[in-house]
């Protein structure tokens, strides 16, 4: 029973240690991602800090940096918790090994005392020759040999246990050093967080002084947003109308094919009867169950073809892992947003990505260019992915044409320059076949 309990405890310790190590690796990877994101945000802030009328972009970047730093601090806290557990388990293991060492030393001491008392050759020979039979003498020799091997094994176990204690002590020391470094890192990040919050408050003060300019900017963005909504709605209506026409044409063709098949069957049956021959009609082609499963989804006129369903499914499968359309940071997020320090409220149907002027803008998935159009002197491209659409706006130039097939590596165009900041800016949107705008951040992979 005791052996089973010891085995269970060892299994739990090993399992917890393995899980902790795995979690620690994940936390380490996440920490590096957050540090890189904070580094990128700092670089973006440095580039636009001294430019006029970009306080809102500054605020949003600092806000994201604060969120990333708070997540980083939580990450470090989790790492310290794992280290605390590891230290505790190592201390338990060291205590167990020390008790085991004490037991081994006591047993070895007893065997040494016994060997000392029976150290003379006379006692050794007397013990053997005093045997009643030859077989008994052989057993006594084997016993003495086994006892000598037992003492050697005791020494070996003592040495191994001593080595394990040294290894565990070294590991414990390393864990304590890691915890000390993690604590220093956490304190450093907490200090930086206070600096970031102070910087954010300064940006709020600046925003208050630019309320009039920001109000004009929001009105312009709202006007652009409505114009974009109308343009995209028209594109989707056109695509749906074309899809319905194709579906109707396909239905007419299939109906004609079915009628032609029935006519041929009737002729074959008539000929067989006339010739007094048995008639066996051709069996229809069996339905592929995979095609049934593909069609078992919400109906959309844009998924009437195999290609349309395939692109829709591929786009849905990539949710949360689609590549970014451009390298940069989000300056305005999806949905309704407020201007801190003011009563101003804006709305965005996509995300504004601040990037380098002239930076390449790429499609995020396989699809077909549905439309290339001009909005207020800047160009936009809408790409169809089955029943989903992605739109790339604020482009200085376009590299694709309507009807062109694209994939995730195809360059759509180049980012236009934001007149206020001098940086590049891209508006990226995701829309479904019902003209509902979806949050692009839920589709793009986390940086």
CSV table of C-alpha atoms in Angstrom, one decimal:
chain,number,residue,atom,x,y,z
A,1,UNK,CA,0.0,0.0,0.0
A,2,UNK,CA,2.8,2.4,1.0
A,3,UNK,CA,4.6,1.6,-2.3
A,4,UNK,CA,1.4,2.5,-4.3
A,5,UNK,CA,1.1,5.8,-2.5
A,6,UNK,CA,4.8,6.7,-3.1
A,7,UNK,CA,4.4,5.8,-6.8
A,8,UNK,CA,1.2,7.9,-7.0
A,9,UNK,CA,3.0,10.9,-5.4
A,10,UNK,CA,6.0,10.5,-7.8
A,11,UNK,CA,3.6,10.4,-10.8
A,12,UNK,CA,1.8,13.5,-9.7
A,13,UNK,CA,5.1,15.4,-9.2
A,14,UNK,CA,6.4,14.4,-12.6
A,15,UNK,CA,3.0,15.2,-14.3
A,16,UNK,CA,2.9,18.7,-12.6
A,17,UNK,CA,6.5,19.3,-13.5
A,18,UNK,CA,5.9,18.4,-17.1
A,19,UNK,CA,2.7,20.5,-17.3
A,20,UNK,CA,4.5,23.5,-15.7
A,21,UNK,CA,7.4,23.2,-18.2
A,22,UNK,CA,5.0,23.1,-21.1
A,23,UNK,CA,3.1,26.2,-19.8
A,24,UNK,CA,6.4,27.9,-19.0
A,25,UNK,CA,7.5,27.5,-22.7
A,26,UNK,CA,4.1,28.9,-23.9
A,27,UNK,CA,4.5,31.9,-21.5
A,28,UNK,CA,8.0,32.5,-22.7
A,29,UNK,CA,6.9,32.5,-26.3
A,30,UNK,CA,4.0,34.8,-25.5
A,31,UNK,CA,6.3,37.1,-23.6
A,32,UNK,CA,8.6,37.5,-26.6
A,33,UNK,CA,5.6,38.3,-28.8
A,34,UNK,CA,4.4,41.0,-26.4
A,35,UNK,CA,7.9,42.5,-26.1
A,36,UNK,CA,8.1,42.6,-29.9
A,37,UNK,CA,4.7,44.2,-30.1
A,38,UNK,CA,5.6,46.9,-27.5
A,39,UNK,CA,8.9,47.5,-29.4
A,40,UNK,CA,6.9,48.0,-32.7
A,41,UNK,CA,4.5,50.3,-31.0
A,42,UNK,CA,7.3,52.4,-29.5
A,43,UNK,CA,8.9,52.6,-33.0
A,44,UNK,CA,5.6,53.8,-34.5
A,45,UNK,CA,5.1,56.3,-31.7
A,46,UNK,CA,8.6,57.6,-32.3
A,47,UNK,CA,7.9,58.2,-36.0
A,48,UNK,CA,4.7,60.1,-35.5
A,49,UNK,CA,5.3,61.8,-32.1
A,50,UNK,CA,6.4,65.2,-33.5
A,51,UNK,CA,3.9,65.4,-36.3
A,52,UNK,CA,0.9,67.6,-36.1
A,53,UNK,CA,-2.7,66.4,-35.8
A,54,UNK,CA,-1.9,62.8,-35.0
A,55,UNK,CA,-2.7,62.9,-31.3
A,56,UNK,CA,-5.6,60.4,-31.8
A,57,UNK,CA,-3.2,58.0,-33.4
A,58,UNK,CA,-0.7,58.6,-30.6
A,59,UNK,CA,-3.4,57.9,-28.0
A,60,UNK,CA,-4.6,54.7,-29.7
A,61,UNK,CA,-1.0,53.4,-30.0
A,62,UNK,CA,-0.3,54.2,-26.3
A,63,UNK,CA,-3.6,52.6,-25.3
A,64,UNK,CA,-2.6,49.4,-27.2
A,65,UNK,CA,0.9,49.6,-25.6
A,66,UNK,CA,-0.7,49.8,-22.1
A,67,UNK,CA,-2.9,46.8,-22.9
A,68,UNK,CA,0.1,44.8,-24.2
A,69,UNK,CA,2.2,45.8,-21.1
A,70,UNK,CA,-0.5,44.8,-18.7
A,71,UNK,CA,-0.8,41.5,-20.5
A,72,UNK,CA,3.0,41.1,-20.2
A,73,UNK,CA,2.9,41.8,-16.5
A,74,UNK,CA,0.2,39.1,-16.1
A,75,UNK,CA,2.4,36.8,-18.2
A,76,UNK,CA,5.3,37.4,-15.8
A,77,UNK,CA,3.0,36.8,-12.8
A,78,UNK,CA,2.0,33.5,-14.2
A,79,UNK,CA,5.6,32.6,-14.8
A,80,UNK,CA,6.5,33.5,-11.2
A,81,UNK,CA,3.6,31.3,-10.0
A,82,UNK,CA,5.0,28.4,-12.0
A,83,UNK,CA,8.5,29.1,-10.5
A,84,UNK,CA,7.0,29.1,-7.0
A,85,UNK,CA,5.4,25.7,-7.7
A,86,UNK,CA,8.6,24.4,-9.2
A,87,UNK,CA,10.7,25.6,-6.2
A,88,UNK,CA,8.2,24.0,-3.8
A,89,UNK,CA,8.3,20.7,-5.6
A,90,UNK,CA,12.1,20.8,-5.7
A,91,UNK,CA,12.2,21.5,-1.9
A,92,UNK,CA,9.9,18.5,-1.3
A,93,UNK,CA,12.1,16.3,-3.5
A,94,UNK,CA,15.3,17.4,-1.8
A,95,UNK,CA,13.8,16.7,1.6
A,96,UNK,CA,12.8,13.2,0.4
A,97,UNK,CA,16.2,12.6,-1.0
A,98,UNK,CA,17.9,13.7,2.3
A,99,UNK,CA,15.7,11.3,4.3
A,100,UNK,CA,16.5,8.6,1.9
A,101,UNK,CA,20.2,9.4,2.3
A,102,UNK,CA,20.0,9.2,6.0
A,103,UNK,CA,18.3,5.8,5.8
A,104,UNK,CA,21.0,4.6,3.4
A,105,UNK,CA,23.8,5.8,5.6
A,106,UNK,CA,22.3,4.1,8.7
A,107,UNK,CA,21.9,0.8,6.8
A,108,UNK,CA,25.5,1.1,5.5
A,109,UNK,CA,26.8,1.9,8.9
A,110,UNK,CA,25.1,-1.3,10.3
A,111,UNK,CA,26.7,-3.4,7.5
A,112,UNK,CA,30.1,-1.9,8.3
A,113,UNK,CA,29.8,-2.7,12.0
A,114,UNK,CA,28.8,-6.3,11.1
A,115,UNK,CA,31.7,-6.6,8.7
A,116,UNK,CA,34.1,-5.2,11.3
A,117,UNK,CA,33.0,-7.8,13.9
A,118,UNK,CA,33.5,-10.5,11.3
A,119,UNK,CA,36.7,-9.1,9.7
A,120,UNK,CA,39.2,-12.0,10.4
A,121,UNK,CA,39.8,-14.7,7.8
A,122,UNK,CA,39.4,-17.3,10.6
A,123,UNK,CA,35.8,-16.2,11.3
A,124,UNK,CA,35.1,-16.3,7.5
A,125,UNK,CA,36.6,-19.8,7.1
A,126,UNK,CA,35.0,-21.0,10.3
A,127,UNK,CA,31.6,-19.9,9.1
A,128,UNK,CA,32.0,-21.8,5.8
A,129,UNK,CA,33.6,-25.1,7.2
A,130,UNK,CA,31.1,-25.3,10.1
A,131,UNK,CA,28.5,-26.1,7.5
A,132,UNK,CA,26.8,-29.5,8.0
A,133,UNK,CA,26.8,-30.4,4.3
A,134,UNK,CA,28.6,-29.4,1.1
A,135,UNK,CA,25.4,-27.7,-0.2
A,136,UNK,CA,25.1,-25.8,3.0
A,137,UNK,CA,28.7,-24.6,2.6
A,138,UNK,CA,28.0,-23.4,-1.0
A,139,UNK,CA,24.9,-21.5,0.2
A,140,UNK,CA,27.1,-19.8,2.9
A,141,UNK,CA,29.7,-18.8,0.3
A,142,UNK,CA,26.9,-17.4,-1.9
A,143,UNK,CA,25.4,-15.5,1.0
A,144,UNK,CA,28.8,-13.9,1.9
A,145,UNK,CA,29.3,-13.0,-1.8
A,146,UNK,CA,25.8,-11.5,-1.9
A,147,UNK,CA,26.3,-9.6,1.3
A,148,UNK,CA,29.5,-8.1,-0.1
A,149,UNK,CA,27.6,-7.1,-3.3
A,150,UNK,CA,24.9,-5.6,-1.2
A,151,UNK,CA,27.4,-3.3,0.6
A,152,UNK,CA,28.8,-2.3,-2.8
A,153,UNK,CA,25.2,-1.5,-4.0
A,154,UNK,CA,24.7,0.5,-0.8
A,155,UNK,CA,27.7,2.7,-1.6
A,156,UNK,CA,26.5,3.1,-5.2
A,157,UNK,CA,23.0,4.1,-4.0
A,158,UNK,CA,24.5,6.6,-1.6
A,159,UNK,CA,26.6,8.1,-4.4
A,160,UNK,CA,23.6,8.3,-6.8
A,161,UNK,CA,21.4,9.9,-4.1
A,162,UNK,CA,24.1,12.4,-3.3
A,163,UNK,CA,24.4,13.3,-7.0
A,164,UNK,CA,20.6,13.7,-7.2
A,165,UNK,CA,20.6,16.0,-4.2
A,166,UNK,CA,23.3,18.1,-5.8
A,167,UNK,CA,21.4,18.3,-9.1
A,168,UNK,CA,18.2,19.3,-7.3
A,169,UNK,CA,20.0,21.9,-5.2
A,170,UNK,CA,21.5,23.4,-8.4
A,171,UNK,CA,18.0,23.4,-10.0
A,172,UNK,CA,16.5,25.0,-6.9
A,173,UNK,CA,19.2,27.7,-7.0
A,174,UNK,CA,18.5,28.3,-10.7
A,175,UNK,CA,14.8,28.6,-10.0
A,176,UNK,CA,15.3,31.1,-7.3
A,177,UNK,CA,17.6,33.1,-9.6
A,178,UNK,CA,14.9,33.0,-12.3
A,179,UNK,CA,12.3,34.1,-9.9
A,180,UNK,CA,14.5,37.0,-8.7
A,181,UNK,CA,15.0,38.0,-12.3
A,182,UNK,CA,11.3,37.7,-13.1
A,183,UNK,CA,10.5,39.9,-10.1
A,184,UNK,CA,12.9,42.5,-11.3
A,185,UNK,CA,11.4,42.3,-14.7
A,186,UNK,CA,7.9,42.7,-13.3
A,187,UNK,CA,8.9,45.7,-11.3
A,188,UNK,CA,10.5,47.2,-14.4
A,189,UNK,CA,7.4,46.7,-16.4
A,190,UNK,CA,5.2,48.2,-13.6
A,191,UNK,CA,7.4,51.3,-13.7
A,192,UNK,CA,7.2,51.5,-17.5
A,193,UNK,CA,3.4,51.0,-17.2
A,194,UNK,CA,3.2,54.1,-14.9
A,195,UNK,CA,5.2,56.0,-17.5
A,196,UNK,CA,2.8,54.8,-20.3
A,197,UNK,CA,-0.2,55.9,-18.3
A,198,UNK,CA,1.3,59.3,-17.7
A,199,UNK,CA,2.0,59.6,-21.4
A,200,UNK,CA,-1.6,58.6,-22.1
A,201,UNK,CA,-2.9,61.3,-19.8
A,202,UNK,CA,-0.7,63.9,-21.6
A,203,UNK,CA,-2.2,62.8,-24.9
A,204,UNK,CA,-5.7,63.2,-23.5
A,205,UNK,CA,-4.8,66.8,-22.6
A,206,UNK,CA,-3.6,67.3,-26.2
A,207,UNK,CA,-6.8,65.8,-27.6
A,208,UNK,CA,-8.9,68.3,-25.6
A,209,UNK,CA,-7.0,71.2,-27.3
A,210,UNK,CA,-7.6,69.6,-30.8
A,211,UNK,CA,-11.3,68.9,-30.3
A,212,UNK,CA,-12.3,71.2,-33.2
A,213,UNK,CA,-9.8,69.6,-35.7
A,214,UNK,CA,-10.8,66.1,-34.5
A,215,UNK,CA,-14.4,66.9,-34.9
A,216,UNK,CA,-13.8,67.9,-38.6
A,217,UNK,CA,-11.7,64.7,-39.0
A,218,UNK,CA,-14.5,62.5,-37.6
A,219,UNK,CA,-17.1,64.2,-39.9
A,220,UNK,CA,-14.9,63.5,-42.9
A,221,UNK,CA,-14.3,59.9,-41.9
A,222,UNK,CA,-18.1,59.5,-41.3
A,223,UNK,CA,-18.8,60.9,-44.8
A,224,UNK,CA,-16.2,58.5,-46.3
A,225,UNK,CA,-17.6,55.6,-44.3
A,226,UNK,CA,-21.1,56.1,-45.7
A,227,UNK,CA,-19.8,56.5,-49.2
A,228,UNK,CA,-17.8,53.3,-48.7
A,229,UNK,CA,-20.9,51.5,-47.3
A,230,UNK,CA,-22.9,52.4,-50.4
A,231,UNK,CA,-20.2,51.4,-52.8
A,232,UNK,CA,-19.7,48.0,-51.1
A,233,UNK,CA,-23.4,47.4,-50.8
A,234,UNK,CA,-23.8,48.0,-54.6
A,235,UNK,CA,-20.9,45.6,-55.3
A,236,UNK,CA,-22.5,42.9,-53.2
A,237,UNK,CA,-25.9,43.4,-54.8
A,238,UNK,CA,-24.2,43.1,-58.2
A,239,UNK,CA,-22.4,39.9,-57.2
A,240,UNK,CA,-25.6,38.4,-55.8
A,241,UNK,CA,-27.5,39.2,-58.9
A,242,UNK,CA,-24.8,37.7,-61.1
A,243,UNK,CA,-24.7,34.6,-58.8
A,244,UNK,CA,-28.5,34.3,-59.1
A,245,UNK,CA,-28.3,34.5,-62.9
A,246,UNK,CA,-25.6,31.8,-62.9
A,247,UNK,CA,-27.7,29.7,-60.6
A,248,UNK,CA,-30.8,30.1,-62.8
A,249,UNK,CA,-28.8,29.3,-65.9
A,250,UNK,CA,-27.4,26.2,-64.2
A,251,UNK,CA,-30.9,25.1,-63.1
A,252,UNK,CA,-32.2,25.5,-66.6
A,253,UNK,CA,-29.3,23.5,-68.0
A,254,UNK,CA,-29.8,20.7,-65.5
A,255,UNK,CA,-33.5,20.7,-66.2
A,256,UNK,CA,-32.8,20.4,-69.9
A,257,UNK,CA,-30.3,17.7,-69.3
A,258,UNK,CA,-32.8,15.8,-67.1
A,259,UNK,CA,-35.6,16.2,-69.7
A,260,UNK,CA,-33.2,15.0,-72.4
A,261,UNK,CA,-32.2,12.0,-70.3
A,262,UNK,CA,-35.9,11.1,-69.8
A,263,UNK,CA,-36.6,11.4,-73.5
A,264,UNK,CA,-33.7,9.1,-74.4
A,265,UNK,CA,-34.9,6.6,-71.8
A,266,UNK,CA,-38.4,6.7,-73.3
A,267,UNK,CA,-36.9,6.0,-76.7
A,268,UNK,CA,-34.8,3.2,-75.5
A,269,UNK,CA,-37.7,1.6,-73.7
A,270,UNK,CA,-39.9,1.9,-76.8
A,271,UNK,CA,-37.2,0.3,-78.9
A,272,UNK,CA,-36.7,-2.5,-76.4
A,273,UNK,CA,-40.4,-3.3,-76.4
A,274,UNK,CA,-40.5,-3.2,-80.2
A,275,UNK,CA,-37.6,-5.7,-80.4
A,276,UNK,CA,-39.0,-7.7,-77.5
A,277,UNK,CA,-35.8,-7.2,-75.5
A,278,UNK,CA,-35.4,-6.6,-71.8
A,279,UNK,CA,-34.9,-3.0,-70.9
A,280,UNK,CA,-32.5,-1.9,-68.1
A,281,UNK,CA,-32.1,1.9,-67.8
A,282,UNK,CA,-28.8,3.4,-66.9
A,283,UNK,CA,-28.4,4.0,-63.2
A,284,UNK,CA,-27.9,7.7,-62.2
A,285,UNK,CA,-24.6,8.7,-60.9
A,286,UNK,CA,-24.4,8.2,-57.1
A,287,UNK,CA,-24.3,11.3,-55.0
A,288,UNK,CA,-21.0,12.1,-53.4
A,289,UNK,CA,-21.6,12.4,-49.6
A,290,UNK,CA,-18.8,14.9,-49.3
A,291,UNK,CA,-20.8,17.3,-51.6
A,292,UNK,CA,-23.9,16.9,-49.4
A,293,UNK,CA,-21.8,17.8,-46.3
A,294,UNK,CA,-20.5,20.9,-48.1
A,295,UNK,CA,-24.0,22.0,-49.0
A,296,UNK,CA,-25.1,21.5,-45.4
A,297,UNK,CA,-24.6,25.2,-44.4
A,298,UNK,CA,-26.6,28.4,-44.5
A,299,UNK,CA,-27.9,29.1,-48.0
A,300,UNK,CA,-26.2,31.8,-50.0
A,301,UNK,CA,-26.5,32.5,-53.7
A,302,UNK,CA,-22.7,33.0,-53.7
A,303,UNK,CA,-22.2,29.4,-52.7
A,304,UNK,CA,-24.2,27.8,-55.5
A,305,UNK,CA,-21.0,26.6,-57.2
A,306,UNK,CA,-18.3,24.3,-55.8
A,307,UNK,CA,-15.7,27.1,-56.2
A,308,UNK,CA,-17.9,29.5,-54.2
A,309,UNK,CA,-18.4,27.0,-51.4
A,310,UNK,CA,-14.7,26.1,-51.4
A,311,UNK,CA,-13.6,29.8,-51.0
A,312,UNK,CA,-16.1,30.4,-48.3
A,313,UNK,CA,-15.0,27.4,-46.3
A,314,UNK,CA,-11.3,28.3,-46.8
A,315,UNK,CA,-12.0,31.8,-45.6
A,316,UNK,CA,-13.9,30.6,-42.5
A,317,UNK,CA,-11.2,28.0,-41.7
A,318,UNK,CA,-8.6,30.8,-41.7
A,319,UNK,CA,-10.5,32.8,-39.1
A,320,UNK,CA,-8.1,34.1,-36.5
A,321,UNK,CA,-5.1,33.2,-38.5
A,322,UNK,CA,-5.3,35.3,-41.7
A,323,UNK,CA,-2.2,37.3,-42.6
A,324,UNK,CA,-2.2,41.0,-42.2
A,325,UNK,CA,-2.8,43.1,-45.3
A,326,UNK,CA,0.0,45.4,-44.4
A,327,UNK,CA,2.8,45.7,-41.9
A,328,UNK,CA,1.9,48.3,-39.3
A,329,UNK,CA,-0.2,49.0,-36.2
A,330,UNK,CA,-3.9,49.6,-35.7
A,331,UNK,CA,-4.6,53.3,-35.2
A,332,UNK,CA,-8.4,53.1,-35.2
A,333,UNK,CA,-10.2,49.9,-34.2
A,334,UNK,CA,-13.4,48.4,-35.5
A,335,UNK,CA,-16.8,49.7,-34.2
A,336,UNK,CA,-17.7,52.8,-32.2
A,337,UNK,CA,-14.8,54.7,-30.6
A,338,UNK,CA,-14.7,57.8,-28.4
A,339,UNK,CA,-12.1,60.6,-28.2
A,340,UNK,CA,-10.9,60.8,-24.6
A,341,UNK,CA,-11.3,64.2,-23.0
A,342,UNK,CA,-14.0,65.2,-25.4
A,343,UNK,CA,-17.6,64.2,-26.2
A,344,UNK,CA,-16.7,63.2,-29.7
A,345,UNK,CA,-17.7,59.8,-31.0
A,346,UNK,CA,-16.6,58.1,-34.2
A,347,UNK,CA,-17.4,54.8,-35.9
A,348,UNK,CA,-15.3,52.6,-38.1
A,349,UNK,CA,-16.5,49.7,-40.3
A,350,UNK,CA,-13.0,48.3,-40.4
A,351,UNK,CA,-9.5,48.9,-38.9
A,352,UNK,CA,-7.1,51.7,-39.9
A,353,UNK,CA,-3.6,50.4,-40.1
A,354,UNK,CA,-0.8,52.9,-39.9
A,355,UNK,CA,2.1,51.8,-42.1
A,356,UNK,CA,4.9,53.3,-44.2
A,357,UNK,CA,3.8,55.5,-47.1
A,358,UNK,CA,3.8,53.4,-50.2
A,359,UNK,CA,3.9,50.1,-48.3
A,360,UNK,CA,2.6,47.0,-50.1
A,361,UNK,CA,-1.0,46.0,-49.3
A,362,UNK,CA,-1.7,42.3,-49.9
A,363,UNK,CA,-4.8,40.1,-50.1
A,364,UNK,CA,-5.4,38.1,-46.9
A,365,UNK,CA,-6.9,35.0,-48.7
A,366,UNK,CA,-7.6,33.4,-52.0
A,367,UNK,CA,-10.4,35.1,-53.9
A,368,UNK,CA,-11.4,37.1,-57.0
A,369,UNK,CA,-11.2,40.8,-57.4
A,370,UNK,CA,-14.8,42.0,-57.4
A,371,UNK,CA,-14.2,45.7,-58.0
A,372,UNK,CA,-11.6,48.4,-58.3
A,373,UNK,CA,-13.0,51.8,-57.7
A,374,UNK,CA,-12.1,55.4,-56.7
A,375,UNK,CA,-13.3,57.1,-53.6
A,376,UNK,CA,-12.4,60.8,-53.0
A,377,UNK,CA,-9.2,60.6,-55.0
A,378,UNK,CA,-8.0,57.4,-53.4
A,379,UNK,CA,-8.5,53.9,-54.7
A,380,UNK,CA,-10.1,50.9,-53.2
A,381,UNK,CA,-10.3,47.2,-54.0
A,382,UNK,CA,-12.9,44.7,-53.0
A,383,UNK,CA,-12.1,41.0,-53.2
A,384,UNK,CA,-14.7,38.2,-53.1
A,385,UNK,CA,-14.0,35.0,-51.0
A,386,UNK,CA,-17.1,33.0,-51.7
A,387,UNK,CA,-19.8,34.6,-49.6
A,388,UNK,CA,-17.3,36.9,-47.8
A,389,UNK,CA,-15.6,40.1,-49.1
A,390,UNK,CA,-12.5,42.0,-48.0
A,391,UNK,CA,-12.0,45.7,-48.9
A,392,UNK,CA,-8.7,47.5,-49.0
A,393,UNK,CA,-9.1,51.3,-49.1
A,394,UNK,CA,-6.8,54.4,-49.0
A,395,UNK,CA,-4.6,53.0,-51.7
A,396,UNK,CA,-2.3,55.3,-53.7
A,397,UNK,CA,-2.1,52.8,-56.6
A,398,UNK,CA,-3.6,49.4,-57.5
A,399,UNK,CA,-1.9,46.4,-58.9
A,400,UNK,CA,-4.9,44.2,-59.8
A,401,UNK,CA,-7.9,44.2,-62.1
A,402,UNK,CA,-11.5,43.3,-61.8
A,403,UNK,CA,-12.1,39.6,-62.3
A,404,UNK,CA,-8.4,38.7,-61.4
A,405,UNK,CA,-7.8,35.7,-59.2
A,406,UNK,CA,-5.6,36.5,-56.2
A,407,UNK,CA,-4.2,34.7,-53.2
A,408,UNK,CA,-2.7,35.6,-49.8
A,409,UNK,CA,0.6,36.6,-51.5
A,410,UNK,CA,-0.9,38.9,-54.2
A,411,UNK,CA,-0.1,42.6,-53.8
A,412,UNK,CA,-3.3,44.6,-54.1
A,413,UNK,CA,-1.7,48.0,-54.2
A,414,UNK,CA,0.3,50.6,-52.3
A,415,UNK,CA,-0.7,52.5,-49.2
A,416,UNK,CA,-1.7,56.1,-49.6
A,417,UNK,CA,-0.2,58.9,-47.5
A,418,UNK,CA,-2.2,60.3,-44.6
A,419,UNK,CA,-2.2,64.1,-45.1
A,420,UNK,CA,-2.1,64.7,-41.3
A,421,UNK,CA,0.7,62.4,-40.3
A,422,UNK,CA,2.6,61.8,-43.5
A,423,UNK,CA,2.6,58.1,-42.8
A,424,UNK,CA,0.8,55.5,-44.9
A,425,UNK,CA,-2.7,54.4,-43.9
A,426,UNK,CA,-4.9,51.5,-45.0
A,427,UNK,CA,-8.5,50.8,-44.2
A,428,UNK,CA,-9.2,47.1,-44.1
A,429,UNK,CA,-12.7,45.7,-43.9
A,430,UNK,CA,-14.4,42.3,-43.8
A,431,UNK,CA,-18.0,42.0,-45.0
A,432,UNK,CA,-20.4,39.0,-45.5
A,433,UNK,CA,-23.0,38.5,-48.2
A,434,UNK,CA,-25.7,40.3,-46.2
A,435,UNK,CA,-23.5,43.5,-46.3
A,436,UNK,CA,-22.8,43.2,-42.6
A,437,UNK,CA,-19.3,44.5,-41.6
A,438,UNK,CA,-17.3,42.1,-39.4
A,439,UNK,CA,-14.5,42.8,-36.9
A,440,UNK,CA,-11.3,42.3,-39.0
A,441,UNK,CA,-9.2,41.7,-35.8
A,442,UNK,CA,-11.2,38.5,-35.2
A,443,UNK,CA,-10.0,37.2,-38.6
A,444,UNK,CA,-6.3,38.3,-38.6
A,445,UNK,CA,-3.7,36.4,-36.7
A,446,UNK,CA,-2.5,37.8,-33.4
A,447,UNK,CA,0.8,39.5,-33.6
